[in-house]
Amino acid sequence: MTIESALGVRAAAPPPRVPVGGGAGARRGRPPPPPPSLPSNSDESSFLPKSYESIRASDIQHKAFPSAFTPSAIALYQRADGGKLTADDERDVARITTELGQKHIDQVQKVVPGPPSKDGKYTMTLVQIDKKTAGQPVQADAAKMLRDDVGQLTKGTHLQVKLGGPAAQALDAQDASKAGNALIGLGTFAIILVSLLVIFRAPILAVLPLILIALVSAVAKGLIAYATKLFGLQANDSVSSILIVVLFGVGTDYFLFLMFRYRERLRAGDEPKQAVINAVARVGEAVASAAGAVVIAFLALSLSTLGSLKQMGPALAIAVTATLVAALTLIPAVVSLIGPKVFWPSKSWQHEPRGASFAALGRGVQRRPALTAAASGLVLVVLAIGALGFKANFDLASGSMPKTKESMVVQDELKTAYSAGAAAPTDVYLSSTNGKPLDKSAFAAYTDKLGAVDGVASARVSQLNKDGTTADFTVTLKYEAATDKAIAAVDRVRDVAHSDAPAGTEAVVGGLSSIYKDIDTAVDHDYRTVFPVAAVLIMIILGLLLRSVVAPWYLIASVGLGFGATLGATVWVFQGLRGHSGLMFLIPVIVYLFVVAIGTDYNILMIARLREEAREGRTPREAAGVALRHTGPTVAAAGFILAATFATMMLAGNALLKEMGFAVSFGIAIAAFVMAMFFTPSLTALIGHAAWWPGHADRALPEAGSESPADETPDGPVRTPSKLHN
């Protein structure tokens, strides 16, 4: 997976645009691979709205300077002995550049020589690839051919060559993604299989969800591909890794919700088929509400400014919807056919263990709800303090693949050889607003003002379009393009460029740092839009489920605390212990969606059971104790498996997925083992009947008289078959 390609950001550090001429002519290409199931596009103009300044600057560049380009691939040369390049070496590079252009590789439009480094140890060949296919597999294919061909052409010389740039990064990330997805898939499969074997000691039950969810996965991917074409969406590789864990993690959650309740109904004396019916009737509403919360949260991503998130949302929502349908239809049908043999060879379904640990936990919450709420709340608050130290990191390329990949080595060497700022310059495009040629006499003063901005190393006029109506001022920053300092500096450059533009002109600032600045702005917009919309919609779902106005407020507040605790713990681990300069800027959005959406599943399951127990006539404290006794094992098992499946993302070997895997798995663990198991039931017990105002959904129903709180043993209630009341 490459988040930088999904965002369409040129994550390489290319040298300045170079005016060139000529074309590729007829092109040589290999047979095209089979078409992908999901089309992909990573042109930045497709992922940031055209209203953003960096995109407007890109449009001006293309119109005013059509012969200039930012290379899609960079062949970087150096001597094998590390010394300065000789005249013979330079002639070899010129020959290689010419011959590489004559090969007419598919998608390659221009091949031109690049500037040498100041120390004379490096030089380069710049390659322009068709921008219309940016991010698509054909560009990675072109990069592979370029890498092979330039390597062959360099043989017999004293040169070493490496291929970098966005197209090469896409190729390397594609290879890393395949390996990462394989590890994630195998890890997810192994965790679910082993965990279910340990929990149920039943091989059929351990294998069954994997088979059923695999079928759902195939259907979901087909639906996503169909929806992508039908609604003109643009899918990307950023969905693939997350889709694996969402389908198998959430699918296993819903499977567990049903199986634990099915086993409980069998223990209560229901006939096998009736036990399935009762299980679906009792837990189905909670499962549907939980899935609804997840779908709503994912669909809220459609409000995002960033294309990667905007397009990820509907895809994941479709996957969860397919999983929900299977959970309420396919899974119960299969379990009904198999019957109690699904638990073979274990006999645990025939009787409930006495003295179970969750019964003890339930009694503890029942006796001391205030202490439990205070202790669990304190844990969340302390962890949430760490979120105040969050810093965003925009180095997407380094975060999305190992530093040892060839394109990453090229990026690092470019920074060293050509200086951090020079590797990705900022461009100020000054255009006439009245269609008349620009006054060149004002250029010097304007250049001086740009060069005097804090964080700018130099500024110069690099080119003027043929009509003289647009000038390109190349501004070199002192800092690497993706750093906080560079983003802050480009913000100051924009202020000066706009305010000091000569009369009758308009200035627009572009370049890689400018793109990152706009992405930063877009993410801030998403924080203010996606977060509250998702929260409000989830609260509505909770209100409809619980027929309450009070409960949704403290439930969503607890989930908010869980979000803060998760982000805080991730900051402490990666920025503190591991010394990262910051977390990938997408982490808060991802954490919010997964912790708020999927983490709400456990709160919904627990609160629904609290309501069920209260309807049977138990006091709020008794209901909390009994609910924890019966639902605690389900929440613990589901939370552990889901957290572990998300943790497999840390196997992918890149910083982004490591941070994402840790954050989401930790957040799921917090949601299951702190919020749902202790904070929610204890707080509900303290609030009492007022938690269900104004609907009084905790009041006993007339037809629920067959079960009574009087049917108690020292370890909890003895379940007997009863009429359905849920």
XYZ file of C-alpha atoms in Angstrom:
726
model
C 0.000 0.000 0.000
C 1.234 3.501 -0.739
C -0.590 6.274 1.011
C 1.459 8.849 -0.851
C 0.320 7.442 -4.167
C -3.225 7.288 -2.882
C -3.025 10.948 -1.987
C -1.401 11.735 -5.290
C 1.457 13.543 -3.619
C 4.825 13.441 -5.326
C 6.707 12.041 -2.400
C 10.088 11.999 -4.106
C 12.386 14.959 -3.870
C 12.817 15.950 -7.530
C 15.102 18.696 -8.828
C 13.658 21.818 -10.452
C 11.474 21.633 -13.530
C 13.494 21.594 -16.717
C 12.291 23.108 -20.021
C 12.723 20.500 -22.726
C 11.372 19.614 -26.119
C 10.674 16.505 -28.128
C 8.553 13.452 -27.500
C 8.841 9.741 -27.136
C 7.398 8.727 -30.478
C 6.421 5.056 -30.861
C 6.813 3.218 -27.600
C 8.051 -0.209 -26.685
C 6.078 -2.043 -24.028
C 5.532 -5.453 -22.477
C 2.196 -7.256 -22.612
C -0.156 -5.499 -20.229
C -0.996 -7.295 -16.990
C -4.565 -8.365 -16.185
C -6.706 -5.360 -15.262
C -6.928 -4.723 -11.522
C -10.203 -5.284 -9.745
C -10.161 -1.705 -8.504
C -9.003 1.150 -10.757
C -6.500 3.529 -9.257
C -5.514 7.123 -9.769
C -3.028 9.240 -7.891
C -2.875 12.520 -9.779
C -2.825 15.123 -7.023
C -5.409 17.229 -8.858
C -7.812 14.331 -8.345
C -7.257 14.176 -4.609
C -7.173 17.819 -3.520
C -9.937 20.153 -4.689
C -8.909 22.542 -7.458
C -9.616 25.451 -5.126
C -6.442 24.721 -3.163
C -3.540 26.967 -4.043
C -1.033 24.211 -4.800
C -3.415 22.720 -7.380
C -4.089 26.120 -8.953
C -0.319 26.601 -9.168
C 0.024 23.241 -10.917
C -2.620 24.264 -13.456
C -0.817 27.562 -14.108
C 2.466 25.714 -14.608
C 0.909 23.385 -17.176
C -0.685 26.242 -19.114
C 2.141 28.782 -18.937
C 5.098 26.407 -19.200
C 3.880 23.335 -21.089
C 7.426 22.334 -22.055
C 8.606 22.218 -18.433
C 8.048 19.221 -16.246
C 8.663 17.699 -12.865
C 10.271 14.317 -13.581
C 8.322 11.175 -12.759
C 11.527 9.139 -12.614
C 15.121 10.078 -11.837
C 18.165 7.981 -12.723
C 20.893 9.021 -10.268
C 24.511 8.274 -11.225
C 27.700 8.171 -9.175
C 31.091 6.549 -9.591
C 31.479 3.074 -8.126
C 34.536 4.280 -6.164
C 32.614 7.263 -4.745
C 34.889 9.832 -6.382
C 34.050 12.841 -8.540
C 32.679 12.205 -12.003
C 35.244 12.419 -14.798
C 34.779 13.694 -18.334
C 34.471 10.083 -19.514
C 31.769 9.466 -16.909
C 29.838 12.512 -18.109
C 30.050 11.278 -21.699
C 28.760 7.865 -20.561
C 25.809 9.531 -18.814
C 25.012 11.558 -21.935
C 25.111 8.399 -24.045
C 22.913 6.474 -21.597
C 20.390 9.329 -21.510
C 20.199 9.422 -25.324
C 19.879 5.648 -25.713
C 17.292 5.448 -22.946
C 15.141 7.970 -24.816
C 15.550 6.027 -28.055
C 14.055 2.902 -26.481
C 10.586 4.522 -26.591
C 9.363 2.835 -23.423
C 5.589 2.804 -23.028
C 4.275 5.836 -21.093
C 7.665 7.620 -21.285
C 7.330 11.029 -22.962
C 10.695 12.748 -22.453
C 14.185 11.761 -21.341
C 16.625 14.606 -20.692
C 19.894 15.166 -18.817
C 19.671 16.642 -15.330
C 22.015 18.973 -13.435
C 25.141 17.682 -11.665
C 25.518 18.007 -7.894
C 27.621 20.807 -6.425
C 30.300 18.382 -5.229
C 30.582 16.824 -8.697
C 29.896 13.308 -7.424
C 26.381 12.899 -8.791
C 24.442 13.610 -11.939
C 21.126 12.432 -13.269
C 18.763 11.624 -16.105
C 15.230 13.028 -15.803
C 12.280 11.103 -17.210
C 8.778 12.423 -17.806
C 5.985 9.847 -17.784
C 2.445 10.493 -19.005
C 0.731 12.411 -16.193
C -2.675 11.069 -17.206
C -1.735 7.602 -15.939
C -0.187 8.795 -12.661
C -0.638 6.193 -9.945
C -1.863 3.493 -12.326
C -0.062 0.145 -12.731
C 1.273 1.105 -16.166
C 3.509 3.712 -14.526
C 5.014 1.114 -12.216
C 5.550 -1.089 -15.287
C 7.319 1.797 -17.021
C 9.519 2.332 -13.952
C 10.471 -1.347 -13.932
C 11.492 -1.194 -17.584
C 13.423 2.024 -16.990
C 15.249 0.481 -14.035
C 16.150 -2.633 -16.036
C 17.202 -0.703 -19.133
C 19.288 1.956 -17.408
C 21.023 -0.795 -15.450
C 21.907 -2.606 -18.670
C 23.121 0.588 -20.350
C 25.409 1.369 -17.409
C 27.222 -1.967 -17.575
C 30.815 -1.647 -18.719
C 31.225 1.829 -17.236
C 32.588 3.050 -13.908
C 29.125 4.246 -12.926
C 26.518 3.039 -10.483
C 22.913 3.990 -11.167
C 19.717 3.911 -9.105
C 16.191 4.815 -10.200
C 14.049 7.013 -7.957
C 11.187 9.477 -8.275
C 7.419 8.979 -7.913
C 7.094 6.234 -10.553
C 9.943 4.238 -9.016
C 8.436 4.741 -5.573
C 5.132 3.400 -6.868
C 6.968 0.315 -8.164
C 8.850 -0.243 -4.888
C 5.741 0.396 -2.822
C 3.825 -2.067 -4.991
C 6.396 -4.756 -4.197
C 6.391 -3.820 -0.508
C 2.588 -3.830 -0.519
C 2.411 -7.366 -1.908
C 4.736 -8.663 0.790
C 2.987 -6.631 3.471
C -0.486 -7.750 2.431
C 0.650 -11.371 2.410
C 1.978 -11.036 5.962
C -1.156 -9.226 7.099
C -3.386 -11.861 5.514
C -1.454 -14.795 6.991
C -1.208 -13.113 10.383
C -4.934 -12.336 10.437
C -5.814 -15.895 9.426
C -3.517 -17.431 12.054
C -4.706 -15.152 14.873
C -8.390 -15.808 14.227
C -7.861 -19.567 13.860
C -5.728 -19.987 16.985
C -7.861 -17.622 19.092
C -11.108 -19.401 18.237
C -9.511 -22.778 18.937
C -8.400 -21.569 22.358
C -11.755 -19.943 23.170
C -14.095 -22.722 22.014
C -11.786 -25.774 21.659
C -13.791 -26.596 18.543
C -12.042 -26.953 15.163
C -15.249 -26.590 13.143
C -16.124 -23.352 14.867
C -12.568 -22.070 14.415
C -12.512 -22.680 10.662
C -16.131 -21.784 9.889
C -15.864 -17.964 10.211
C -12.738 -17.909 8.055
C -14.536 -19.739 5.257
C -17.699 -17.662 5.525
C -15.851 -14.346 5.775
C -13.685 -15.293 2.799
C -16.898 -15.700 0.789
C -18.157 -12.355 2.059
C -14.802 -10.802 1.158
C -15.107 -11.946 -2.451
C -18.643 -10.547 -2.654
C -17.618 -7.277 -0.989
C -14.705 -6.725 -3.371
C -16.999 -7.328 -6.327
C -19.548 -4.851 -4.951
C -16.813 -2.279 -4.343
C -15.520 -2.643 -7.893
C -19.066 -2.353 -9.256
C -19.822 0.721 -7.136
C -16.535 2.274 -8.185
C -17.536 2.061 -11.837
C -21.213 2.881 -11.303
C -20.643 6.061 -9.300
C -17.405 7.128 -10.946
C -15.360 6.710 -7.778
C -11.605 6.291 -7.823
C -10.329 3.372 -5.792
C -6.737 3.030 -4.687
C -4.329 0.619 -3.081
C -4.782 2.224 0.343
C -7.999 0.208 0.715
C -6.459 -3.243 0.271
C -4.549 -3.717 3.530
C -7.279 -2.149 5.653
C -9.998 -4.124 3.850
C -8.411 -7.415 4.939
C -8.483 -6.607 8.628
C -11.871 -4.869 8.494
C -13.592 -7.818 6.826
C -12.006 -10.528 8.937
C -11.854 -8.520 12.156
C -15.397 -7.138 12.063
C -16.774 -10.358 10.578
C -15.256 -12.382 13.392
C -16.685 -9.900 15.916
C -20.229 -10.402 14.651
C -19.690 -14.158 14.466
C -18.603 -14.177 18.112
C -21.546 -12.009 19.183
C -23.910 -14.614 17.725
C -22.026 -17.724 18.825
C -21.699 -16.669 22.459
C -25.412 -15.921 22.599
C -26.205 -19.184 20.750
C -24.193 -21.130 23.312
C -25.947 -19.279 26.127
C -29.371 -20.174 24.723
C -28.348 -23.836 24.403
C -27.253 -23.795 28.040
C -30.613 -22.272 28.927
C -32.356 -25.309 27.443
C -33.476 -24.072 24.005
C -33.725 -26.573 21.186
C -30.805 -26.096 18.733
C -32.766 -24.426 15.930
C -34.781 -22.347 18.371
C -31.506 -21.359 20.051
C -30.298 -19.892 16.748
C -33.564 -17.979 16.326
C -33.441 -16.680 19.877
C -29.774 -15.734 19.561
C -30.390 -13.705 16.406
C -33.503 -12.098 17.898
C -31.719 -11.100 21.108
C -28.403 -9.932 19.726
C -29.416 -9.045 16.164
C -30.502 -5.507 17.003
C -27.192 -4.829 18.751
C -25.228 -6.269 15.817
C -27.232 -4.225 13.305
C -26.767 -1.058 15.376
C -23.055 -1.738 15.800
C -22.644 -2.271 12.060
C -24.719 0.847 11.407
C -22.342 2.884 13.559
C -19.352 1.553 11.620
C -20.999 2.195 8.241
C -22.013 5.725 9.256
C -18.502 6.522 10.440
C -16.979 5.229 7.219
C -19.506 7.064 5.064
C -18.646 10.243 6.959
C -15.305 10.001 5.174
C -17.154 11.071 2.046
C -17.099 14.567 3.565
C -13.299 14.472 3.651
C -11.301 16.813 1.437
C -8.581 14.237 0.814
C -9.395 11.897 -2.023
C -7.806 8.863 -0.363
C -10.159 9.109 2.618
C -13.144 10.184 0.509
C -12.813 7.025 -1.573
C -11.815 4.714 1.267
C -15.055 5.430 3.141
C -17.645 4.033 0.702
C -15.496 0.968 0.013
C -15.216 0.052 3.697
C -18.900 0.856 4.259
C -19.849 -1.607 1.514
C -17.602 -4.250 3.083
C -19.175 -3.833 6.541
C -22.705 -3.866 5.084
C -21.978 -7.144 3.304
C -20.579 -8.527 6.556
C -23.711 -7.472 8.458
C -26.027 -9.159 5.960
C -23.983 -12.355 6.230
C -23.963 -12.146 10.042
C -27.767 -12.003 10.208
C -28.522 -14.501 7.415
C -25.699 -16.724 6.150
C -23.964 -17.410 9.469
C -27.165 -18.281 11.413
C -28.325 -20.508 8.543
C -25.060 -22.450 8.458
C -24.932 -22.770 12.253
C -28.553 -23.947 12.293
C -27.693 -26.701 9.800
C -24.673 -27.862 11.767
C -26.307 -27.528 15.181
C -24.439 -28.113 18.463
C -21.878 -30.182 16.556
C -20.278 -26.852 15.702
C -18.806 -27.012 19.232
C -17.413 -30.550 18.778
C -15.528 -32.082 20.569
C -16.007 -29.608 23.440
C -18.923 -30.204 25.832
C -18.789 -26.668 27.270
C -21.983 -25.679 25.453
C -23.959 -28.031 27.693
C -23.303 -26.220 30.962
C -22.101 -22.862 32.210
C -18.816 -22.883 34.176
C -19.306 -22.030 37.843
C -17.106 -19.470 39.544
C -16.090 -17.922 36.213
C -13.765 -14.922 36.346
C -16.271 -12.694 34.568
C -18.851 -13.495 37.234
C -16.359 -12.204 39.802
C -15.731 -9.067 37.741
C -19.468 -8.556 37.449
C -19.895 -8.793 41.203
C -17.073 -6.260 41.660
C -18.719 -3.731 39.336
C -22.073 -4.361 41.024
C -20.654 -3.652 44.476
C -18.379 -0.706 43.664
C -19.566 1.032 40.481
C -18.226 4.448 41.558
C -14.713 3.103 42.178
C -14.781 1.166 38.895
C -15.935 4.208 36.907
C -13.335 6.462 38.537
C -10.444 4.016 38.034
C -11.254 3.208 34.406
C -11.948 6.881 33.633
C -8.636 7.885 35.199
C -6.767 5.425 32.971
C -8.371 6.983 29.892
C -7.653 10.560 31.008
C -4.001 9.871 31.860
C -3.384 8.240 28.483
C -5.253 11.037 26.698
C -2.791 13.614 28.069
C -0.220 12.274 25.624
C -2.383 13.407 22.699
C -1.443 17.006 23.503
C 2.066 16.254 22.195
C 0.881 15.064 18.779
C 2.952 16.292 15.825
C 2.123 15.563 12.205
C 4.675 14.015 9.863
C 4.239 14.471 6.104
C 7.149 12.321 4.920
C 4.760 9.926 3.234
C 7.246 8.092 1.064
C 9.552 7.186 3.947
C 6.537 6.221 5.990
C 5.059 3.910 3.371
C 7.971 1.640 2.555
C 11.306 0.495 4.019
C 14.210 2.946 3.735
C 16.254 0.229 2.017
C 14.131 0.317 -1.142
C 16.047 1.733 -4.121
C 13.759 4.725 -4.608
C 14.131 5.622 -0.914
C 17.930 5.425 -1.194
C 17.741 7.777 -4.170
C 15.555 10.192 -2.219
C 18.028 10.292 0.673
C 21.003 10.747 -1.660
C 19.221 13.550 -3.512
C 18.707 15.376 -0.227
C 22.399 15.085 0.558
C 23.782 15.792 -2.900
C 21.458 18.617 -3.938
C 20.564 20.023 -0.483
C 17.232 19.534 1.252
C 15.448 22.588 -0.128
C 16.904 22.464 -3.630
C 15.665 18.918 -4.034
C 12.039 20.113 -3.976
C 11.854 23.854 -4.678
C 8.820 26.056 -4.126
C 7.497 27.975 -7.116
C 5.794 31.349 -7.048
C 3.847 31.938 -10.263
C 3.246 35.652 -10.837
C 0.588 36.277 -13.481
C -0.820 39.407 -15.050
C -4.473 40.006 -14.180
C -5.188 42.210 -17.217
C -3.599 40.076 -19.942
C -0.740 42.546 -20.495
C 2.924 41.520 -20.248
C 4.457 41.727 -16.786
C 6.682 44.662 -15.844
C 10.117 43.020 -15.643
C 11.536 45.995 -13.776
C 9.556 44.919 -10.690
C 11.067 41.422 -10.661
C 14.215 42.296 -8.722
C 12.385 43.892 -5.801
C 9.849 41.065 -5.698
C 12.633 38.481 -5.752
C 14.402 40.258 -2.868
C 11.229 40.210 -0.773
C 10.727 36.483 -1.411
C 14.368 35.774 -0.600
C 14.106 37.667 2.692
C 11.342 35.421 4.071
C 12.377 33.491 7.165
C 13.265 29.930 6.116
C 14.128 30.800 2.487
C 17.653 30.049 1.295
C 17.383 31.781 -2.095
C 14.934 33.116 -4.674
C 15.345 33.762 -8.386
C 13.358 34.294 -11.576
C 13.673 31.007 -13.424
C 11.477 31.466 -16.485
C 8.930 33.668 -18.252
C 6.226 32.322 -20.540
C 6.284 33.251 -24.238
C 3.561 35.901 -23.833
C 5.352 37.467 -20.899
C 2.209 37.235 -18.778
C 3.436 34.663 -16.242
C 6.784 34.443 -14.457
C 8.087 31.526 -12.412
C 10.079 32.519 -9.308
C 11.937 29.528 -7.911
C 12.205 29.765 -4.114
C 14.604 27.370 -2.396
C 13.763 26.635 1.228
C 16.317 25.805 3.883
C 14.419 22.712 4.929
C 13.339 19.386 3.529
C 9.936 19.653 1.837
C 7.957 17.402 4.206
C 9.157 18.922 7.485
C 7.106 21.147 9.766
C 9.668 23.927 9.251
C 9.274 23.785 5.470
C 5.471 23.836 5.713
C 5.622 26.823 8.063
C 8.111 28.559 5.755
C 5.955 28.060 2.660
C 3.044 29.580 4.579
C 5.174 32.693 5.160
C 6.217 32.671 1.485
C 2.544 32.683 0.516
C 1.849 35.662 2.753
C 4.666 37.700 1.201
C 3.966 36.499 -2.349
C 0.338 37.581 -2.085
C 0.775 40.847 -0.204
C 3.812 42.128 -2.138
C 2.732 41.116 -5.632
C 3.153 44.117 -7.994
C 0.028 46.003 -9.001
C -1.986 44.284 -11.718
C -0.620 40.832 -10.844
C -1.649 37.802 -8.839
C 0.707 35.340 -7.148
C 0.069 31.614 -6.620
C 2.511 29.395 -4.715
C 3.094 25.759 -5.699
C 5.578 22.984 -5.135
C 5.781 19.973 -2.852
C 5.828 21.908 0.430
C 2.843 23.890 -0.827
C 0.977 20.630 -1.484
C 1.779 19.453 2.049
C 0.555 22.766 3.433
C -2.747 22.298 1.610
C -3.024 18.709 2.807
C -2.464 19.970 6.352
C -5.290 22.463 5.836
C -7.502 19.751 4.356
C -6.901 17.452 7.330
C -7.790 20.265 9.728
C -11.012 20.697 7.746
C -11.703 16.994 8.102
C -11.159 17.166 11.861
C -13.791 19.892 12.082
C -16.212 18.182 9.680
C -15.870 14.392 9.652
C -15.399 13.982 13.405
C -18.530 15.796 14.607
C -20.732 14.480 11.779
C -19.738 10.888 12.545
C -20.250 11.468 16.283
C -23.721 12.964 15.813
C -24.852 10.183 13.488
C -23.550 7.495 15.851
C -25.377 9.200 18.713
C -28.588 9.073 16.678
C -28.105 5.335 16.143
C -27.496 4.853 19.859
C -30.580 6.922 20.673
C -32.761 4.842 18.350
C -31.375 1.597 19.736
C -31.728 2.567 23.394
C -34.774 4.873 23.115
C -32.798 7.231 25.291
C -31.456 10.758 25.136
C -29.119 10.433 28.130
C -27.194 7.233 27.392
C -25.860 8.274 23.947
C -24.185 11.315 25.498
C -22.047 9.481 28.015
C -21.430 6.599 25.610
C -20.053 8.906 22.912
C -18.119 10.831 25.575
C -16.497 7.592 26.712
C -15.595 6.774 23.119
C -14.101 10.259 22.788
C -11.977 9.561 25.848
C -10.948 6.292 24.205
C -9.875 8.198 21.105
C -7.774 10.584 23.179
C -6.243 7.718 25.141
C -5.375 5.860 21.945
C -3.771 8.856 20.263
C -1.931 9.713 23.468
C -0.502 6.215 23.837
C 0.582 6.220 20.180
C 2.340 9.571 20.664
C 4.165 8.294 23.724
C 5.255 5.069 22.027
C 6.367 6.447 18.650
C 7.322 10.063 19.354
C 8.606 9.337 22.849
C 10.072 5.850 23.042
C 10.915 5.356 19.345
C 12.001 8.934 18.718
C 9.835 9.665 15.659
C 9.664 13.352 14.767
C 5.898 12.973 14.469
C 3.096 10.596 13.562
C 1.806 10.265 10.023
C -0.786 12.992 9.626
C -3.533 10.482 8.748
C -3.279 8.687 12.091
C -5.811 10.823 14.039
C -8.458 10.402 11.315
C -7.869 6.656 11.076
C -7.856 6.230 14.870
C -11.020 8.275 15.253
C -12.922 6.274 12.677
C -11.844 2.839 13.829
C -11.954 3.476 17.562
C -15.176 5.493 17.473
C -16.895 3.232 14.960
C -15.655 -0.281 15.663
C -14.974 0.425 19.340
C -18.605 1.497 19.707
C -19.584 -2.097 18.820
C -18.581 -3.265 22.276
C -20.329 -0.407 24.030
C -23.484 -1.181 22.056
C -23.298 -4.886 22.873
C -22.785 -4.187 26.572
C -25.427 -1.468 26.875
C -27.956 -3.617 24.996
C -27.340 -6.438 27.475
C -27.643 -3.984 30.371
C -31.047 -2.974 29.028
C -32.071 -6.604 28.610
C -31.163 -7.464 32.184
C -32.908 -4.348 33.499
C -36.051 -5.314 31.584
C -36.080 -8.543 33.523
C -36.586 -6.563 36.690
C -33.038 -6.224 37.978
C -31.795 -3.074 39.646
C -29.253 -0.978 37.694
C -26.357 -2.397 39.748
C -27.588 -5.972 39.413
C -28.053 -5.474 35.675
C -24.467 -4.238 35.367
C -23.095 -7.246 37.224
C -25.097 -9.818 35.274
C -24.429 -8.086 31.924
C -20.685 -8.142 32.565
C -20.868 -11.783 33.584
C -22.560 -12.846 30.349
C -21.292 -10.287 27.824
C -17.791 -9.855 29.247
C -16.453 -13.062 27.626
C -17.890 -12.010 24.269
C -16.369 -8.536 24.463
C -13.024 -9.887 25.672
C -12.794 -12.506 22.929
C -13.969 -10.180 20.158
C -11.776 -7.315 21.372
C -8.691 -9.485 21.599
C -9.148 -10.971 18.140
C -9.938 -7.646 16.485
C -7.037 -5.883 18.212
C -4.697 -8.694 17.221
C -5.843 -8.637 13.598
C -5.192 -4.908 13.352
C -1.824 -5.452 15.028
C -0.837 -7.617 12.048
C -0.546 -4.376 10.070
C 2.660 -3.792 12.022
C 4.162 -6.720 10.088
C 4.061 -4.720 6.836
C 7.459 -3.154 7.576
C 6.743 0.550 7.083
C 6.224 3.360 9.558
C 2.706 4.274 8.476
C 1.248 0.797 8.880
C 3.196 0.227 12.091
C 1.746 3.392 13.596
C -1.706 2.613 12.235
C -1.581 -1.017 13.396
C -0.470 -0.088 16.903
C -2.921 2.795 17.258
C -6.008 0.929 16.069
C -5.201 -2.304 17.936
C -4.516 -0.356 21.136
C -7.714 1.635 20.647
C -9.760 -1.523 20.150
C -8.220 -2.992 23.311
C -9.101 0.178 25.245
C -12.648 0.082 23.854
C -13.142 -3.551 24.818
C -11.242 -3.980 28.075
C -11.662 -0.533 29.647
C -14.697 1.221 28.178
C -17.148 -1.599 27.450
C -16.144 -3.883 30.295
C -15.806 -1.379 33.138
C -16.501 2.276 32.308
C -19.850 1.848 30.535
C -21.523 -0.672 32.892
C -20.304 1.087 36.042
C -21.410 4.511 34.793
C -24.796 3.109 33.754
C -25.187 1.540 37.191
C -24.432 4.876 38.849
C -26.816 6.877 36.677
C -29.515 4.272 37.192
C -32.957 4.578 35.586
C -32.159 8.128 34.463
C -29.777 6.662 31.858
C -32.829 5.510 29.878
C -34.766 8.771 29.981
C -37.195 9.567 28.391
C -38.014 6.170 26.907
C -37.567 4.043 30.054
C -36.291 1.221 27.879
C -35.066 -0.569 30.998
C -38.576 -1.212 32.324
C -39.791 -4.805 32.315
C -41.937 -5.782 29.348
C -45.275 -7.513 29.975
C -44.291 -10.633 28.071
C -40.987 -11.003 29.863
C -42.380 -12.568 33.013
C -40.977 -16.043 32.528
C -37.529 -14.991 33.676
C -37.160 -13.487 37.095
C -34.274 -11.998 38.971
C -35.301 -14.325 41.772
C -33.892 -17.220 39.755
C -30.444 -16.590 41.161
C -27.587 -18.700 42.369
C -24.553 -17.381 44.225
C -22.857 -17.119 40.824
C -25.671 -15.309 39.009
C -28.998 -16.025 37.371
C -30.031 -19.438 36.177
C -31.313 -19.059 32.623
C -34.509 -20.791 31.621
C -36.285 -20.699 28.281
C -38.427 -17.618 28.001
C -40.409 -15.625 25.524
C -38.396 -13.324 23.379
C -38.477 -9.751 24.559
C -35.676 -8.058 22.679
